[in-house]
Tab-separated table of N, CA and C in Angstrom:
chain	number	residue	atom	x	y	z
A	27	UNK	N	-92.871	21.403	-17.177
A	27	UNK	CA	-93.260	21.703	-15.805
A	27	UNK	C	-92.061	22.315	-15.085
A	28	UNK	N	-92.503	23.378	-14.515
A	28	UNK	CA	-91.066	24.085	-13.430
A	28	UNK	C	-90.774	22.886	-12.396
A	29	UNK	N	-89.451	23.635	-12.090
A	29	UNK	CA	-89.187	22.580	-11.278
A	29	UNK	C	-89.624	22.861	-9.768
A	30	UNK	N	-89.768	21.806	-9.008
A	30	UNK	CA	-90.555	21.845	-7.837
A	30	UNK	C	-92.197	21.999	-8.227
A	31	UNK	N	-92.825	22.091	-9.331
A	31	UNK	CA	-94.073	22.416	-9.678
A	31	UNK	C	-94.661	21.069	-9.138
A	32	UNK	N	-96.121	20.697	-8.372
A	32	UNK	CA	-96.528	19.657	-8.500
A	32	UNK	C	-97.803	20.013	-9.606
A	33	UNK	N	-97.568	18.091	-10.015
A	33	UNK	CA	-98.786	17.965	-11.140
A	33	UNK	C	-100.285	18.449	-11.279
A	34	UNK	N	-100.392	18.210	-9.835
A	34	UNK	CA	-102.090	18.708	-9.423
A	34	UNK	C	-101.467	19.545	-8.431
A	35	UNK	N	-102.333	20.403	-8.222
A	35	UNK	CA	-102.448	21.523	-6.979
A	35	UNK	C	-103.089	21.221	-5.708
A	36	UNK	N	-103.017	21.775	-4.543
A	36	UNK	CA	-103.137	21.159	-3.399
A	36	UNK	C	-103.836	22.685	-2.624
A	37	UNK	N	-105.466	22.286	-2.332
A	37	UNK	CA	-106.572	23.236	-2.488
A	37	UNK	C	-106.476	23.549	-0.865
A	38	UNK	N	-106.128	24.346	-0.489
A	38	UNK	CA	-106.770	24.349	1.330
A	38	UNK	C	-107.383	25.668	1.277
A	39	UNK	N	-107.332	25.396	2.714
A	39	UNK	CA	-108.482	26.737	3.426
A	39	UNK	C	-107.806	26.864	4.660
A	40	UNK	N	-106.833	28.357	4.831
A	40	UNK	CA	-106.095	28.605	6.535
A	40	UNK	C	-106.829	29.408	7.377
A	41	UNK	N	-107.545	30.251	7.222
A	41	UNK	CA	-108.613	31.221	7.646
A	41	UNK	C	-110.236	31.093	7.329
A	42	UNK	N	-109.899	32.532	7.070
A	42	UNK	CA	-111.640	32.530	6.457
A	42	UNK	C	-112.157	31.595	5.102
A	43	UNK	N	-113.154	31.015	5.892
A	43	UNK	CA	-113.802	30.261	4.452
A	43	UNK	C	-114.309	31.066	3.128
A	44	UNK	N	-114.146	31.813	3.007
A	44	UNK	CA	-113.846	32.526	1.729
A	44	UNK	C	-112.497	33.001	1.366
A	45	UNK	N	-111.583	32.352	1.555
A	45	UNK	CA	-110.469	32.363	1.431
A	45	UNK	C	-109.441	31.167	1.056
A	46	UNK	N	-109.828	30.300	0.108
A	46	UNK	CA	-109.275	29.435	-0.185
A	46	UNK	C	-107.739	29.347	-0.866
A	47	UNK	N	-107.096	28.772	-1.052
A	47	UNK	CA	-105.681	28.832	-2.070
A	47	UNK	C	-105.265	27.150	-2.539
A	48	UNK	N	-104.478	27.743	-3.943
A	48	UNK	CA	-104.520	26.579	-4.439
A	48	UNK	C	-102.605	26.687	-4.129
A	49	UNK	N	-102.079	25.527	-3.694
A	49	UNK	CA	-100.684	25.436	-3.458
A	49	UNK	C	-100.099	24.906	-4.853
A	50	UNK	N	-99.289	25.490	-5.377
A	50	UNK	CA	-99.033	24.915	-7.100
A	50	UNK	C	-97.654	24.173	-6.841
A	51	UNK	N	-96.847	24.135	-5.964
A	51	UNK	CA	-95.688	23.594	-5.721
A	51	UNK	C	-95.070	23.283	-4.515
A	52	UNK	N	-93.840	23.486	-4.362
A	52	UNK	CA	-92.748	23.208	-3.697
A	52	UNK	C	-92.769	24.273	-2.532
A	53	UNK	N	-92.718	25.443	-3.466
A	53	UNK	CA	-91.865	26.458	-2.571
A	53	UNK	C	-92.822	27.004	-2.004
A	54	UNK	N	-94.271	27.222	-2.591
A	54	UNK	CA	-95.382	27.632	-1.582
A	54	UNK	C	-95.924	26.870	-0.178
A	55	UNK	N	-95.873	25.304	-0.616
A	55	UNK	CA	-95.691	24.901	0.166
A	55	UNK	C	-94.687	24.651	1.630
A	56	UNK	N	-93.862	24.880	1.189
A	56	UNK	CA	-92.604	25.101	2.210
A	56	UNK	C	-93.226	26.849	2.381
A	57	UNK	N	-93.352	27.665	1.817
A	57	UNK	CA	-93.733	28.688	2.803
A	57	UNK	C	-94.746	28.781	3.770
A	58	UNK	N	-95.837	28.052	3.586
A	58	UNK	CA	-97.177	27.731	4.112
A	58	UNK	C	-96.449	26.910	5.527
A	59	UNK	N	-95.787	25.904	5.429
A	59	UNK	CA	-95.501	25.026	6.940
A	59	UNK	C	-94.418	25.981	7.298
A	60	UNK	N	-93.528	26.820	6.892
A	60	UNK	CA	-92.913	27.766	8.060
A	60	UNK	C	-93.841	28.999	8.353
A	61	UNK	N	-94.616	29.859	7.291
A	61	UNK	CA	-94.767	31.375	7.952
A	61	UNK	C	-96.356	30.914	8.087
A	62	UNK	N	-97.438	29.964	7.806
A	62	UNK	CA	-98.481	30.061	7.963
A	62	UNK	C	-99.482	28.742	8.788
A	63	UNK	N	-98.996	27.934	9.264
A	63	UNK	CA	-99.215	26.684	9.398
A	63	UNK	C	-100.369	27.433	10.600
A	64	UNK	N	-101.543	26.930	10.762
A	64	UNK	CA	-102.174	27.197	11.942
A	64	UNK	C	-101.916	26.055	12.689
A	65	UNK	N	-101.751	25.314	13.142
A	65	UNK	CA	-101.867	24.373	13.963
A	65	UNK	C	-100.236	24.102	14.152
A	66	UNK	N	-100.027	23.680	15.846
A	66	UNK	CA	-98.654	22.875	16.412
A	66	UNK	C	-97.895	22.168	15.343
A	67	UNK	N	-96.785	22.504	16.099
A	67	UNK	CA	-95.505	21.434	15.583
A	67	UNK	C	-96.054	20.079	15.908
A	68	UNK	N	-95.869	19.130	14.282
A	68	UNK	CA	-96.197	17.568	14.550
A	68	UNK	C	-95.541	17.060	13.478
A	69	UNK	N	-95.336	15.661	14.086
A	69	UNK	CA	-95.001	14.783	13.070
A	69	UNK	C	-94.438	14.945	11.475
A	70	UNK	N	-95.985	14.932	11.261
A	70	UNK	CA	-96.693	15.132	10.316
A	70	UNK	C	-95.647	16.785	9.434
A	71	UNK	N	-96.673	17.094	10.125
A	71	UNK	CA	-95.388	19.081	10.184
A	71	UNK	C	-94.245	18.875	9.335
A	72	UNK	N	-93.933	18.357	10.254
A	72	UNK	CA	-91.826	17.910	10.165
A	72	UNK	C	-91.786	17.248	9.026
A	73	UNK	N	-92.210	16.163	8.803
A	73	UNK	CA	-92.047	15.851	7.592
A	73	UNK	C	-92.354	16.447	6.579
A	74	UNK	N	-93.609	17.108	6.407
A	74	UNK	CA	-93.685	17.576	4.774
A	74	UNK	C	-92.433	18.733	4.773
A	75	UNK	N	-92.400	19.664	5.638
A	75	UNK	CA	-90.840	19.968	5.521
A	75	UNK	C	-89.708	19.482	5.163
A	76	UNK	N	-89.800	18.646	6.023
A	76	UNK	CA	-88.650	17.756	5.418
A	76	UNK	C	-88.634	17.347	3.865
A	77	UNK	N	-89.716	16.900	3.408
A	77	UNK	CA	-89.783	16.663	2.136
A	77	UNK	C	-89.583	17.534	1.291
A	78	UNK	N	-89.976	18.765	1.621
A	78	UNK	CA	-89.890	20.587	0.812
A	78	UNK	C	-88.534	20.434	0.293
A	79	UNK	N	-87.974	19.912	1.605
A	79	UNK	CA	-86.325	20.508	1.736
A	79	UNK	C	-85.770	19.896	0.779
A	80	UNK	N	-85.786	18.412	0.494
A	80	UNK	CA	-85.022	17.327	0.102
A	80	UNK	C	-85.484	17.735	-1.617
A	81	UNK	N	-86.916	18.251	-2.148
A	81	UNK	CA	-87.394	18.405	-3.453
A	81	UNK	C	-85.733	19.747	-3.777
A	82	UNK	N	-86.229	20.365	-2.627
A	82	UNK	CA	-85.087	22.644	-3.347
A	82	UNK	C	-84.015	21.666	-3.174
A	83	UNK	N	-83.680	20.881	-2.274
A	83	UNK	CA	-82.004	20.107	-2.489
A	83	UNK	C	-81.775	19.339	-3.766
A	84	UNK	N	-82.880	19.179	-4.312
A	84	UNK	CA	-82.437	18.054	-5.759
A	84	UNK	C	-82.690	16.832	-5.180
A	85	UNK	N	-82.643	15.697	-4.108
A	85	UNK	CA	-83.032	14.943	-3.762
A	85	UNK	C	-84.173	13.951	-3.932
A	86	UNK	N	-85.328	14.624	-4.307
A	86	UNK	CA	-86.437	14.241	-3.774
A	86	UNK	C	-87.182	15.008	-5.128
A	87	UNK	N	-88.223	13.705	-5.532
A	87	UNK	CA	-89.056	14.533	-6.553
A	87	UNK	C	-90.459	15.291	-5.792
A	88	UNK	N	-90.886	16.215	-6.770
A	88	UNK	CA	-92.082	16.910	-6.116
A	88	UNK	C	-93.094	15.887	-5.410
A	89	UNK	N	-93.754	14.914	-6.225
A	89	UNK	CA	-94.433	14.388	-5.645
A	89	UNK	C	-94.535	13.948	-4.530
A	90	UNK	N	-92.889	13.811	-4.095
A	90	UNK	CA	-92.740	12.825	-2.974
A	90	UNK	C	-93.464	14.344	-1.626
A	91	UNK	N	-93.007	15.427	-1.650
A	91	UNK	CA	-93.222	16.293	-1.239
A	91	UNK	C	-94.698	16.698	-1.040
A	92	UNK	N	-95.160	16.653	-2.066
A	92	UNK	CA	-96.724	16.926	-2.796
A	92	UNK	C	-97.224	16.021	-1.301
A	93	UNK	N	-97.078	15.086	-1.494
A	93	UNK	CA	-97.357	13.224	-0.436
A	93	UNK	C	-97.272	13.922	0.959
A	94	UNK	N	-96.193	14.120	1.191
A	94	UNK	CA	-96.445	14.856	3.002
A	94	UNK	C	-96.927	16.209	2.941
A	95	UNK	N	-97.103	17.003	2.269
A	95	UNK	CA	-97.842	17.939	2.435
A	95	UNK	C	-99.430	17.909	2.415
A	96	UNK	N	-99.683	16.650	1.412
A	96	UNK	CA	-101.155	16.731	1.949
A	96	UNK	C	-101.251	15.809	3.042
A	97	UNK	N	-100.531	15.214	3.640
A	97	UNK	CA	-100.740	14.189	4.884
A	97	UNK	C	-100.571	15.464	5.812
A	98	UNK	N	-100.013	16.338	5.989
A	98	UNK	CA	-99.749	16.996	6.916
A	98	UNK	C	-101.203	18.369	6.801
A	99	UNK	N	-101.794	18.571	5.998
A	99	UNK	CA	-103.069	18.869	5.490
A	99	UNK	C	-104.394	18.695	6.302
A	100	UNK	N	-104.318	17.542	5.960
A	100	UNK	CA	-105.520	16.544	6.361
A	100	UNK	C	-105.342	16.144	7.624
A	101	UNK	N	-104.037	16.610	8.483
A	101	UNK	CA	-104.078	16.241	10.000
A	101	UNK	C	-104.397	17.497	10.738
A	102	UNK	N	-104.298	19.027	9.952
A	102	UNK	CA	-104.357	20.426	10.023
A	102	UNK	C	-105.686	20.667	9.966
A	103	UNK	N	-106.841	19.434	8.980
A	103	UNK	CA	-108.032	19.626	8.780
A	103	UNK	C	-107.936	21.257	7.743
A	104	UNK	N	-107.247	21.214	7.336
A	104	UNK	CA	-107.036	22.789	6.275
A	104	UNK	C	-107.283	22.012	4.761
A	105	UNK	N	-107.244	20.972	4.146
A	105	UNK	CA	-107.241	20.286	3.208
A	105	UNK	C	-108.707	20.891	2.366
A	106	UNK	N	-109.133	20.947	1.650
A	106	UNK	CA	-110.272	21.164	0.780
A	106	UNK	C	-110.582	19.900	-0.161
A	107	UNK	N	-109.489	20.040	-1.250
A	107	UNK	CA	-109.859	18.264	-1.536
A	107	UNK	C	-108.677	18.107	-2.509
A	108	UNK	N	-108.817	16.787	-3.251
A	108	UNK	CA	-107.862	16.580	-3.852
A	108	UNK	C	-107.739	16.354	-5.558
């Protein structure tokens, strides 16, 4: 597995409902909460960032990352499933 890869993929929907994407890691994810996030700065937000950060620092395994990104998901209502 690459690194930053998570195990399962993380399915949302930011736009049009025919437009789904599957998030395969780390770094998509960290691109998604800076250049695409529809919804306000929260909590939630901040942390799965935070978590992005700490996985590209070596810190932090994917999963832990994987974990606030779909919490931060499912508060975005962008989540599809799991």
């Amino acid at each position: 597995m690459a690194k930053g890869q998570f195990k399962e993929p993380v399915r949302i929907q930011l736009g049009r409902i025919d437009r789904d994407r599957l998030v395969l890691g780390v770094k998509d994810a960290a691109a998604i909460l800076l250049r695409e996030w529809p919804a306000e700065e929260t909590p939630r937000r901040t942390k799965a960032m935070a978590a992005c950060l700490g996985v590209i620092r070596g810190t932090k395994p994917p999963s832990y990352a994987r974990r606030y990104f779909v919490a931060a998901c499912k508060e975005a209502n962008v989540l599809l499933e799991l």
